[in-house]
Tab-separated table of C-alpha atoms in Angstrom:
chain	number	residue	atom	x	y	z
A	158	UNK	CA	-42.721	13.469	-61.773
A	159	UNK	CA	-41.078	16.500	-59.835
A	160	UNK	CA	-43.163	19.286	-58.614
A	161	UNK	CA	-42.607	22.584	-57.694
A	162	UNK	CA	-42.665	22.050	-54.725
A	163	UNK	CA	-39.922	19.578	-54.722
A	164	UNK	CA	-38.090	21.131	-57.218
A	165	UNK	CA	-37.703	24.589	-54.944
A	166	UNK	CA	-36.517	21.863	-51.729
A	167	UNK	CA	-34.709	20.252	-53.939
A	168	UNK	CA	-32.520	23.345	-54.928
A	169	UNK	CA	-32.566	24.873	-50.998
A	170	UNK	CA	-30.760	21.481	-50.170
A	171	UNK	CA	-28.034	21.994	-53.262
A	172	UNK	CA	-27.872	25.537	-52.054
A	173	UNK	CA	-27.289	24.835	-48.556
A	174	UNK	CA	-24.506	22.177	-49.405
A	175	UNK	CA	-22.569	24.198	-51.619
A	176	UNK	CA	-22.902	27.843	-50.168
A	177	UNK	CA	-21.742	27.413	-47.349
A	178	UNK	CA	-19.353	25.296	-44.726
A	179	UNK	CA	-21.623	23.458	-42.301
A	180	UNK	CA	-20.818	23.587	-38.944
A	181	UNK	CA	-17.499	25.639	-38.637
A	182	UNK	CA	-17.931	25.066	-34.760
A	183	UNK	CA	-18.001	21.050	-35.110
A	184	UNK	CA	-15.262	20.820	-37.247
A	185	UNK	CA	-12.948	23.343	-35.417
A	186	UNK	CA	-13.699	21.409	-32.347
A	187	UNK	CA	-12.509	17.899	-34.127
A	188	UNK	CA	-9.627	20.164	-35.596
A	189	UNK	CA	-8.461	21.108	-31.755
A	190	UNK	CA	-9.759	17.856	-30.374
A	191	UNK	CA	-7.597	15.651	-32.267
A	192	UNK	CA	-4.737	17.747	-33.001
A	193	UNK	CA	-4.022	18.319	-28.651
A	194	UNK	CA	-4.812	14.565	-28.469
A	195	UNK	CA	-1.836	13.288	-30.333
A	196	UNK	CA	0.428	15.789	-29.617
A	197	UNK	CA	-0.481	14.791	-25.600
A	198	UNK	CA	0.493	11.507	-26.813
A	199	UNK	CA	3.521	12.396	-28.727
A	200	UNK	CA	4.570	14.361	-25.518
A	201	UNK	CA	3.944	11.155	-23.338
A	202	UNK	CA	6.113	8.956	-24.985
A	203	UNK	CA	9.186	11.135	-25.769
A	204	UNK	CA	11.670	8.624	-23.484
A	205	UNK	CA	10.237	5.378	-25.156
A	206	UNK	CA	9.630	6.907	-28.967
A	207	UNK	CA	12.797	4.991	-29.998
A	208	UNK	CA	11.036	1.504	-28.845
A	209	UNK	CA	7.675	2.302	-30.119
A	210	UNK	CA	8.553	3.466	-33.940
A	211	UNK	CA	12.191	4.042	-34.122
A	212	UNK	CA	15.529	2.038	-34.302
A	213	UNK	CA	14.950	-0.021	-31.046
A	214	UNK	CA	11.384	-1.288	-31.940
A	215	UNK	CA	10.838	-4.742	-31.430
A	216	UNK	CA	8.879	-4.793	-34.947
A	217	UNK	CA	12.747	-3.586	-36.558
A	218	UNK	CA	12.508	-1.577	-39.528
A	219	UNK	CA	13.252	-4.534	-42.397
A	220	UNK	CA	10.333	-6.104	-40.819
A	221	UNK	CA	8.403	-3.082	-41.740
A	222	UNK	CA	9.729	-2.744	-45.162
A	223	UNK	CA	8.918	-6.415	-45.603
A	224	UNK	CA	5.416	-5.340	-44.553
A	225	UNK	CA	4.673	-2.363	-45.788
A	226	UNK	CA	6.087	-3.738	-49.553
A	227	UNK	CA	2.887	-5.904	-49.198
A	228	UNK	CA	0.286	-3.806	-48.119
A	229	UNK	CA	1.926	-0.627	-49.693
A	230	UNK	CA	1.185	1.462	-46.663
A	231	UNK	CA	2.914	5.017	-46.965
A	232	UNK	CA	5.276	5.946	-44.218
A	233	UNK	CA	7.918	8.675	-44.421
A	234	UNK	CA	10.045	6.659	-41.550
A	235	UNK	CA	10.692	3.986	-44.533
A	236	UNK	CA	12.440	6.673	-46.326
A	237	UNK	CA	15.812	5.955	-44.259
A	238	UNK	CA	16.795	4.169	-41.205
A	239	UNK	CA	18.560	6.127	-39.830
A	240	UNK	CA	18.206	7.656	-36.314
A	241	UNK	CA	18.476	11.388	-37.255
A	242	UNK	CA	15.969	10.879	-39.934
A	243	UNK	CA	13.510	9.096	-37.372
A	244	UNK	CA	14.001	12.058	-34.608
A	245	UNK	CA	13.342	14.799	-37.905
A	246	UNK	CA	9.716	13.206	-38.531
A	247	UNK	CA	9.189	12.752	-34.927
A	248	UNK	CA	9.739	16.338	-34.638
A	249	UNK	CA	8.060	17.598	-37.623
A	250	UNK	CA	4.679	15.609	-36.436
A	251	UNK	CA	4.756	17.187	-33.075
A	252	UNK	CA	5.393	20.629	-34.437
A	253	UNK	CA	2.486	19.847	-37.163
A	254	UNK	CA	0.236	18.513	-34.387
A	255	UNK	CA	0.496	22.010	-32.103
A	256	UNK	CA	0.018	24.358	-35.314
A	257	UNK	CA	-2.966	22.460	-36.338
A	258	UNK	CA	-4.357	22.709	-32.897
A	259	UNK	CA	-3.717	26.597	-33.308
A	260	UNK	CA	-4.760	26.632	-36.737
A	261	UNK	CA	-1.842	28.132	-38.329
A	262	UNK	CA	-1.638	27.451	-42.187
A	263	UNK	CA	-4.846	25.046	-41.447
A	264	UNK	CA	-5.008	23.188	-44.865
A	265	UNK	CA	-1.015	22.807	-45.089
A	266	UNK	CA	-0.635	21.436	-41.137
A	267	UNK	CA	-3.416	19.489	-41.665
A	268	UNK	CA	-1.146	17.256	-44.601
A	269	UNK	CA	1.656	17.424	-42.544
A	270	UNK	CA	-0.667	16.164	-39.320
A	271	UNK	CA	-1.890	13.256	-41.508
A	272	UNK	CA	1.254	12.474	-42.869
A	273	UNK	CA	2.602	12.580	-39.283
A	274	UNK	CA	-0.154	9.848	-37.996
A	275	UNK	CA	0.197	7.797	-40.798
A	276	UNK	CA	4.198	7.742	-41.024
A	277	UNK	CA	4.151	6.592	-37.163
A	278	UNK	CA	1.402	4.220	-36.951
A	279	UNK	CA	2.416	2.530	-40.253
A	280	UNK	CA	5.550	2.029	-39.239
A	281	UNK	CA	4.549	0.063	-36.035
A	282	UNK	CA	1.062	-1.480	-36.874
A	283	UNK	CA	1.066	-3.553	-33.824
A	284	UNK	CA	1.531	-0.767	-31.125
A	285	UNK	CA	-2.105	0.797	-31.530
A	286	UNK	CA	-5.512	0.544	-30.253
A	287	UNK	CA	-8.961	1.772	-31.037
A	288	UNK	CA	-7.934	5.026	-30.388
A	289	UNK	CA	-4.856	5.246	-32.417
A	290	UNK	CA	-7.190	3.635	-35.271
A	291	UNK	CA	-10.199	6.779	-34.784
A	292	UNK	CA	-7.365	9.411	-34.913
A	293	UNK	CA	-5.596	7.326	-38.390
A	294	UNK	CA	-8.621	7.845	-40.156
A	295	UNK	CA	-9.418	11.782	-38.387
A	296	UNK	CA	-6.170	12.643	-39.235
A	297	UNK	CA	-7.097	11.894	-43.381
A	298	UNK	CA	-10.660	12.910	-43.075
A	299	UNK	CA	-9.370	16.597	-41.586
A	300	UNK	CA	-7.413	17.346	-44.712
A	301	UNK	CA	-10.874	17.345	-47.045
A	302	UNK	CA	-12.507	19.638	-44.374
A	303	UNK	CA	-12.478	23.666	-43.831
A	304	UNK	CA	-11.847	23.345	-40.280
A	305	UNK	CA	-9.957	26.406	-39.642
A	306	UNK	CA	-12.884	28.639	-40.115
A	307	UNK	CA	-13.467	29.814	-36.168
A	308	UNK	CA	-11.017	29.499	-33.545
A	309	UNK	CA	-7.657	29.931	-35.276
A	310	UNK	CA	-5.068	31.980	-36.219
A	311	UNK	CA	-6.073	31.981	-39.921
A	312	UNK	CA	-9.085	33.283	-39.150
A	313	UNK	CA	-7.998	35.498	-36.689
A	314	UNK	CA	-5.534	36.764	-39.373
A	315	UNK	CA	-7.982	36.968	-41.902
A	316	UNK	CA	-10.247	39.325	-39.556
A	317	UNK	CA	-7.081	41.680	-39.100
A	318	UNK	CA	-6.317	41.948	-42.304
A	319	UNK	CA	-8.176	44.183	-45.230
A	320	UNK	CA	-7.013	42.103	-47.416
A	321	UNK	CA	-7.946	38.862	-46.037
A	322	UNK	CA	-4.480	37.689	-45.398
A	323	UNK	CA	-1.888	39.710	-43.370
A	324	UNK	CA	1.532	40.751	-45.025
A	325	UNK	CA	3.130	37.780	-43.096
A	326	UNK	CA	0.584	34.839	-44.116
A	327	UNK	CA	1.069	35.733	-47.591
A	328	UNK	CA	5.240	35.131	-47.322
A	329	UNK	CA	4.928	32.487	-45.493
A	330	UNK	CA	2.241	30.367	-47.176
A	331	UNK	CA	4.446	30.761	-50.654
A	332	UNK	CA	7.105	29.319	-48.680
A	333	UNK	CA	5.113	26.499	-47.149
A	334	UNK	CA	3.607	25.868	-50.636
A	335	UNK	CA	6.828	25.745	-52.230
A	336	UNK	CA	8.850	23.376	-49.830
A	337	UNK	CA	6.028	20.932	-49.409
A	338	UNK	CA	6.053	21.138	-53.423
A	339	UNK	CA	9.653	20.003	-53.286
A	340	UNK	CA	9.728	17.375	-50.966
A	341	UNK	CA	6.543	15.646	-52.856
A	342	UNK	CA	8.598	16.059	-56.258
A	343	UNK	CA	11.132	14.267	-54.459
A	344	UNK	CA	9.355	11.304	-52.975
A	345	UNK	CA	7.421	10.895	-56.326
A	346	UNK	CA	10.405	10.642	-58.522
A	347	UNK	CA	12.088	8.293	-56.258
A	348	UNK	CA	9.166	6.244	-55.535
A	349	UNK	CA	8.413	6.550	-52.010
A	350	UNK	CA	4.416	7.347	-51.540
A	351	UNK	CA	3.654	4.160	-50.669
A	352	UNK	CA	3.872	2.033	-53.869
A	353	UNK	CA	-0.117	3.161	-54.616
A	354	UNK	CA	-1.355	5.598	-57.158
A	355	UNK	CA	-4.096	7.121	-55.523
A	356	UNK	CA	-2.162	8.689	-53.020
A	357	UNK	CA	0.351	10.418	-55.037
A	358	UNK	CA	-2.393	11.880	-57.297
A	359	UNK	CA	-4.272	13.018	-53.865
A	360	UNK	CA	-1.268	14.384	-52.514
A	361	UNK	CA	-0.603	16.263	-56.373
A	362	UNK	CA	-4.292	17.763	-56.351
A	363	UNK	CA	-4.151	18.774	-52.564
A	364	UNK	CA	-0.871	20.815	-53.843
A	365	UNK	CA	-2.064	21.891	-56.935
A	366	UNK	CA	-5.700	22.839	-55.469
A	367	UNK	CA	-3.806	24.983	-52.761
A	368	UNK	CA	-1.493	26.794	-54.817
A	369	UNK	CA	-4.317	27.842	-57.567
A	370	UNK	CA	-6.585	28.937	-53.865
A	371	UNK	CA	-4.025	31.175	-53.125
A	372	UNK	CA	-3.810	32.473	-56.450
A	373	UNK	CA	-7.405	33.354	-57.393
A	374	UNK	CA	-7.623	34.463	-53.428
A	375	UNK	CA	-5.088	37.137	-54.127
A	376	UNK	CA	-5.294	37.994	-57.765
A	377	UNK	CA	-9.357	37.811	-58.196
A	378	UNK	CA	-10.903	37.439	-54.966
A	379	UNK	CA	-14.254	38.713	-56.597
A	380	UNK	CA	-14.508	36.437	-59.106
A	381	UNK	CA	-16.137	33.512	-60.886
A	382	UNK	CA	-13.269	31.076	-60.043
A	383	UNK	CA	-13.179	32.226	-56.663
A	384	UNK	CA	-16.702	31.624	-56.417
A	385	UNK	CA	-16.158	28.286	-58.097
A	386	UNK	CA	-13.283	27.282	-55.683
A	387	UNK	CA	-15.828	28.094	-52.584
A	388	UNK	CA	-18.357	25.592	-54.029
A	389	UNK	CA	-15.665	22.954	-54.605
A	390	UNK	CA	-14.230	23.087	-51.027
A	391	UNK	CA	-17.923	23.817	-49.436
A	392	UNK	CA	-18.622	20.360	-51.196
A	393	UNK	CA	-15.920	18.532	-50.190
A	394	UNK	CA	-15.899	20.120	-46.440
A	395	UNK	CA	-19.947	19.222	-46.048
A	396	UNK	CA	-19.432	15.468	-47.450
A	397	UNK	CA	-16.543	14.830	-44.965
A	398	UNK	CA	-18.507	16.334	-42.280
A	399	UNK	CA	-20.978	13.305	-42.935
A	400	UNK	CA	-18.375	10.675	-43.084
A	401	UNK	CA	-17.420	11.483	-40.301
A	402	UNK	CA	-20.648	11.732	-38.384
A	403	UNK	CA	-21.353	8.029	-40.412
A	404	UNK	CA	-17.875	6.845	-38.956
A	405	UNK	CA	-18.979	7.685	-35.557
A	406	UNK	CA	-22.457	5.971	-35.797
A	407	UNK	CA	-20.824	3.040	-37.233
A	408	UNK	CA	-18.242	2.838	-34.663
A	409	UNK	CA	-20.877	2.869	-31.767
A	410	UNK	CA	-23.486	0.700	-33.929
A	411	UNK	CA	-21.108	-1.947	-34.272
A	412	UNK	CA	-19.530	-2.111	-30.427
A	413	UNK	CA	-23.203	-2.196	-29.428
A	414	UNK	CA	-24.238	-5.246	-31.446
A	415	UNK	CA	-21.048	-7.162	-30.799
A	416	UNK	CA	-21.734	-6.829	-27.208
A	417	UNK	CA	-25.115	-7.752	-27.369
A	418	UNK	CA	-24.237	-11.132	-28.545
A	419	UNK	CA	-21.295	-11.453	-26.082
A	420	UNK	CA	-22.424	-14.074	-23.033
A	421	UNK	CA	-20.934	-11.597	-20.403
A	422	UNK	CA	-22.483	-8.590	-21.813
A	423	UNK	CA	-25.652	-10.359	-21.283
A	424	UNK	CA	-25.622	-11.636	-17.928
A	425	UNK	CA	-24.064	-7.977	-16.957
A	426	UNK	CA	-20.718	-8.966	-15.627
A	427	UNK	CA	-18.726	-7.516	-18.768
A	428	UNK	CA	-17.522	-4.571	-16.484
A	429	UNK	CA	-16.143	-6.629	-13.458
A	430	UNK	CA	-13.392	-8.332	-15.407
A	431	UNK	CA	-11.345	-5.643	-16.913
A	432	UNK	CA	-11.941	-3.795	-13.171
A	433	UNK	CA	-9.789	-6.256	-11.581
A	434	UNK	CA	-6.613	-6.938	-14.578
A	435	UNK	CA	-3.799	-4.464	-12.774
A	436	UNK	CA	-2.446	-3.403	-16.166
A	437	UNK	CA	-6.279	-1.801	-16.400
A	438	UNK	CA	-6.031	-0.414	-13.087
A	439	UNK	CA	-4.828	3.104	-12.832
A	440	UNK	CA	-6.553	3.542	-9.160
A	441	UNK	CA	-7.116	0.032	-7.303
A	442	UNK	CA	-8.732	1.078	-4.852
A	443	UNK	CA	-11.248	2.942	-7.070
A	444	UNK	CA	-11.417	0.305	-9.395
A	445	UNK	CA	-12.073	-2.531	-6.264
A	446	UNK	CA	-14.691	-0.402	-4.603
A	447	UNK	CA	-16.654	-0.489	-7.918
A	448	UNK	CA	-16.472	-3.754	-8.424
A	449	UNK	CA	-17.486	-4.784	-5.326
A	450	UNK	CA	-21.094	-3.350	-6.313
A	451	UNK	CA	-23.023	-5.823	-8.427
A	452	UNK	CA	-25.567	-3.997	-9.081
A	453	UNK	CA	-23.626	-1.051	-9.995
A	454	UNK	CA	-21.648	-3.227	-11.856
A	455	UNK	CA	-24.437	-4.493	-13.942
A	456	UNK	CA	-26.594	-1.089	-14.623
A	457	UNK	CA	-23.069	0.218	-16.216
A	458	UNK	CA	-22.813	-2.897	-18.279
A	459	UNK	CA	-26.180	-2.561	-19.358
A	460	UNK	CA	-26.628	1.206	-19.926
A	461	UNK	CA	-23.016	0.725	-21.754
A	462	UNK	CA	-24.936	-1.110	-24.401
A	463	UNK	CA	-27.878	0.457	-24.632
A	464	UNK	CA	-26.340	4.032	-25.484
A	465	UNK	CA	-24.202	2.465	-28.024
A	466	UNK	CA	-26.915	0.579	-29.809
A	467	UNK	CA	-29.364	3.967	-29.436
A	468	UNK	CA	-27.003	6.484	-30.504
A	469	UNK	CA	-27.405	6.247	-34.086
A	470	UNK	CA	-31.095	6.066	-33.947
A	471	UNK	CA	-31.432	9.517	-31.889
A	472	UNK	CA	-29.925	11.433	-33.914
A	473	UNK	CA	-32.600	13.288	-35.406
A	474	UNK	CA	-34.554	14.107	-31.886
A	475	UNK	CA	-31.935	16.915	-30.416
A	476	UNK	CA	-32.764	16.453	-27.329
A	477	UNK	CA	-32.733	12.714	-27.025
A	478	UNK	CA	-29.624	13.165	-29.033
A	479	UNK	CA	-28.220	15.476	-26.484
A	480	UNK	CA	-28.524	13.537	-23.659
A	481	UNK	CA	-27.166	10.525	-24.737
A	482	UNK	CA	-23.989	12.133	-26.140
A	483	UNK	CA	-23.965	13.657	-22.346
A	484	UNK	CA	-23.717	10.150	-21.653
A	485	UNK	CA	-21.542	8.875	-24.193
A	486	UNK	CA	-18.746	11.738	-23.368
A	487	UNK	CA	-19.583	10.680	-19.454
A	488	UNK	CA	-18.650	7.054	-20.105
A	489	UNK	CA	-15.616	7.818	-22.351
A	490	UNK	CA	-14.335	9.825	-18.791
A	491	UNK	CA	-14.818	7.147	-16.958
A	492	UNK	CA	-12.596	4.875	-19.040
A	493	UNK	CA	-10.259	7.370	-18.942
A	494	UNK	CA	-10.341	7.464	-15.335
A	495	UNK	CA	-10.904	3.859	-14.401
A	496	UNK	CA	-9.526	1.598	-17.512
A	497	UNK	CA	-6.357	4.119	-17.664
A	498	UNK	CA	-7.003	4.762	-21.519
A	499	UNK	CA	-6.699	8.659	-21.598
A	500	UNK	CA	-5.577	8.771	-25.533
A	501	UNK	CA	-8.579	6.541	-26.217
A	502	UNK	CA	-10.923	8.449	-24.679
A	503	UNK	CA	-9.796	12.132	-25.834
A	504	UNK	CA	-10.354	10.877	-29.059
A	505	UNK	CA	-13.774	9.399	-28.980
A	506	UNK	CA	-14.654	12.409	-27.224
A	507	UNK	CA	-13.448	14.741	-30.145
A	508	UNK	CA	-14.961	12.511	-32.521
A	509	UNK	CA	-18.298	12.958	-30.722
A	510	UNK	CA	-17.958	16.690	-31.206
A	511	UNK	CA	-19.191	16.826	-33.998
A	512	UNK	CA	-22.923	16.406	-32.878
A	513	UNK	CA	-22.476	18.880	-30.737
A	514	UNK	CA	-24.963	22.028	-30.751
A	515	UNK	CA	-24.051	24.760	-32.617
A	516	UNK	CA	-25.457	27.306	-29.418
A	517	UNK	CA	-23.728	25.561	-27.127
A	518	UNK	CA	-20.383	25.772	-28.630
A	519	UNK	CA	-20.788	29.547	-29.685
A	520	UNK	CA	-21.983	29.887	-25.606
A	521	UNK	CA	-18.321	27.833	-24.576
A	522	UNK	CA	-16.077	30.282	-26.691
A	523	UNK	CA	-17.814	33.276	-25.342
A	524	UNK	CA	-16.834	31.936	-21.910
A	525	UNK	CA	-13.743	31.036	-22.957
A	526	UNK	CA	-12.831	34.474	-24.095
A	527	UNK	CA	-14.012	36.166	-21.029
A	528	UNK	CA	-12.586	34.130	-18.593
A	529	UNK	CA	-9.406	34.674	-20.908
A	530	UNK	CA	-9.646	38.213	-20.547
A	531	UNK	CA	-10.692	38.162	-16.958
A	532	UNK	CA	-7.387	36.094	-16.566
A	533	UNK	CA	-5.003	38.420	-18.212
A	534	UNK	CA	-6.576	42.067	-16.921
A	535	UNK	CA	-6.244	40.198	-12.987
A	536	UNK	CA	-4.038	43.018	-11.234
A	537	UNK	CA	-4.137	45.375	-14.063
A	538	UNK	CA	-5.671	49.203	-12.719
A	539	UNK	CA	-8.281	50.405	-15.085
A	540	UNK	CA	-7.679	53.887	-16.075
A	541	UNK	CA	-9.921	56.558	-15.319
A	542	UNK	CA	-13.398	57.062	-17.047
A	543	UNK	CA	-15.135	60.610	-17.240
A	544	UNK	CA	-18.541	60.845	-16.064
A	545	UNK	CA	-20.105	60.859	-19.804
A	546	UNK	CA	-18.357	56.994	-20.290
A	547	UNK	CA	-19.521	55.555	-17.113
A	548	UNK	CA	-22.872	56.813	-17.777
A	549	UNK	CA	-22.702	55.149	-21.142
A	550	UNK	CA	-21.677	51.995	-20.211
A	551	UNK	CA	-24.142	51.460	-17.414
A	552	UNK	CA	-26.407	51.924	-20.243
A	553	UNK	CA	-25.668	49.334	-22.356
A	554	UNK	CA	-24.234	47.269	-19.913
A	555	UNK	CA	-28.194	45.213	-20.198
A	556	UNK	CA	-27.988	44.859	-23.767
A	557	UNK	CA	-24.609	44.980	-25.663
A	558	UNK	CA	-23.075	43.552	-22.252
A	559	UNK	CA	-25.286	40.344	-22.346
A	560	UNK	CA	-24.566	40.175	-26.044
A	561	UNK	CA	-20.709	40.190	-25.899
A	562	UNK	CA	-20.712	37.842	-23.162
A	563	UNK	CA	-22.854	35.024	-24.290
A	564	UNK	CA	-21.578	35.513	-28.109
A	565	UNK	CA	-17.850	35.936	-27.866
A	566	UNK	CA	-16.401	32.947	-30.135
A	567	UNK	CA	-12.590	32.746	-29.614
A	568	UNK	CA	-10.025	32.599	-31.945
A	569	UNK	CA	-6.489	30.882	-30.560
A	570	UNK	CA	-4.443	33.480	-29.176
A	571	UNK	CA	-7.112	35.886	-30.371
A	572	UNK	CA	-7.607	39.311	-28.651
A	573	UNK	CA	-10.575	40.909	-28.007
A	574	UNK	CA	-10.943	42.882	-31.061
A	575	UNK	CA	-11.500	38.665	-32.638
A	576	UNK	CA	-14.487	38.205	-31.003
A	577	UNK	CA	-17.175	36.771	-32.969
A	578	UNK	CA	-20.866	37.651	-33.028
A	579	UNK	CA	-23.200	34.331	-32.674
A	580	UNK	CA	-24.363	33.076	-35.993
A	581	UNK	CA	-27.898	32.708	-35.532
A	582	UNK	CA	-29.936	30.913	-38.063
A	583	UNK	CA	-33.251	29.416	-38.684
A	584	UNK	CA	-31.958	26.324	-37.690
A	585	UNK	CA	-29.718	27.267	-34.397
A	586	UNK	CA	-28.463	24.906	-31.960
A	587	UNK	CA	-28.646	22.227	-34.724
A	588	UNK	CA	-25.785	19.980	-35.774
A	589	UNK	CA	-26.060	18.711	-39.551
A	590	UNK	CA	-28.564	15.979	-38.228
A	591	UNK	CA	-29.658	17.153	-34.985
């Protein structure tokens, strides 16, 4: 039987779920995280995109339609084989990539980002790794999420604006709506989604959804359906949130245990092999010196699976949590650095970002923004200031000074009319678990 008690939790919870967009800070960091990580890759293999996924891959394209017309994978580079076509959606996902990093027209360059991930890797299954697998499923999970809320040019916009949008968002969203609308007419009627129904429909309700946002946004921004349309996206922003905090756990959980029962894992020599393949060697003589330390050798194997077996059970202690996501961002450097897997490790370290503390992030953007400004006033004069001014500023130079400085929250390209105040809560420096 419920009591009062519960009953009054019970409603904070549904409250808290579906007022509001838990942490804005995470997911803009997974937003920028992943979005700079493939369009680094993208940049990186420019000269050899034509071997990887387009008309000189080893895996040739009728291989891939042979494929793909069993396991009905959607691609956009099985529309056409032809070269110009592949160089188009090479282009287009690079483009998408560096807007979603900015955040400009979040919830449309977040469809084109996925659709740009999936077209790629589907075309060429056999070309990716763990990484390339974390950022396939980001890429789909960032669609469902509101992760343009801080730090990007929509919200930057939507600050400068009375109206919420500025006179140039609202031409150019129409336009985005409307050509996107077009080109999924198009690959509907002919066919060319992927062979499912699912995605069709998801791709139809993420274009329908928009269009009737940007409707209610600008024609009854004070009302029910507006309200309505919050709750809806809240929901489906919070429950993606934890999917991807589950995905994480899961992904650590299960390297953990596999290594556990692996014979060199448990003797602690796991680390010494792949130190000494040269394909796994970006420095030699880095990667010789420690391998020539057994014991350092072994405490890395070891504390390798330890953190990856502990991670999911620390989660609710913040500061056990903390540290061992210190750790777990530490060791995905060191692979970087070491192993030579940069993509790999940018990505596991964007997916981890999502634990982070709300405080700290807030505290990172305010020093982002003034060692922006710092950086762009370097030579500039300062004008003169009458004796009232300077006496007012050494004022509040203690109080509104400290303020500003530790709770500046950038927004890309922002100025510093965007900055942010810290959003302090009952529960700050708190991820959704932690």
């Amino acid at each position: 039987m419920s009591t009062p008690g519960s009953d009054r939790t019970l409603a904070r919870g549904i409250q808290r779920v579906t007022a509001a967009s838990l942490g804005p800070y995470q997911s803009a960091v997974v937003r920028i995280g992943f979005a700079a990580t493939y369009l680094l890759f993208l940049l990186r293999e420019i000269p050899h995109r034509h071997e990887m996924y387009g008309p000189d891959a080893p895996w040739r394209w009728d291989m891939a339609q042979q494929l793909i017309s069993g396991n009905q994978a959607f691609t956009t580079l099985m529309w056409s084989d032809s070269t110009i076509w592949f160089e188009i959606v090479y282009a287009l996902a690079l483009v998408a990539a560096a807007l979603l990093m900015v955040g400009w027209h979040t919830r449309a360059m977040s469809v084109l980002f996925m659709a740009g991930v999936l077209s790629l890797q589907n075309r060429s299954i056999f070309m990716g790794d763990g990484g390339d697998n974390v950022i396939h499923l980001m890429a789909i999970y960032l669609v469902l999420t509101r992760c343009g809320q801080v730090w990007s040019l929509d919200a930057r916009r939507a600050r400068r604006s009375a109206d919420g949008e500025s006179r140039a968002g609202a031409v150019v969203g129409p336009l985005l709506w409307v050509a996107l609308g077009a080109v999924l007419f198009g690959a509907t009627v002919t066919d060319s989604l992927g062979g499912t129904t699912w995605l069709p429909v998801f791709f139809w309700v993420l274009w329908i959804g928009h269009g009737v946002w940007w409707a209610v946004n600008r024609y009854a921004p004070d009302s029910e359906p507006r309200t309505l349309l919050d709750v809806i996206a809240n929901l489906a922003h919070n429950a993606t949130l934890v999917v991807i905090m589950a995905e994480v756990c899961l992904i650590y959980a299960t390297a953990g245990w596999y290594k556990i029962q692996g014979s060199r894992w448990q003797d602690g020599t796991a680390l010494y092999y792949p130190l000494n393949l040269d394909y796994f060697t970006p420095w030699p003589g880095l990667s010789a010196l420690l391998a020539s330390s057994g014991l350092m050798v072994m405490v890395l194997t070891y504390a390798t699976v330890i953190v990856q077996v502990a991670f999911p059970f620390t989660l609710f202690n913040r500061r056990v949590k903390n540290v061992l996501l210190v750790v777990m961002i530490c060791e995905h450097a060191g692979i970087a650095l070491l192993l030579g897997l940069p993509f790999f490790s940018m990505a596991m370290i964007a997916a981890d970002a999502v634990f982070l503390p709300t405080v700290f992030l807030v505290w990172l953007g305010g020093r982002t923004v003034l060692g922006r400004d710092l950086l762009l006033r370097r030579g500039k004069v300062p004008g003169p200031r009458d004796g009232a001014a300077a006496d007012a500023a050494a004022a509040g130079a203690d109080g509104a000074g400290a303020e500003a400085g530790a709770g500046r929250v950038a927004g890309a390209g922002a100025g510093a009319e965007d900055r942010e105040p810290p959003q302090r809560r009952d529960d700050e420096g708190h991820t959704l678990v932690g």
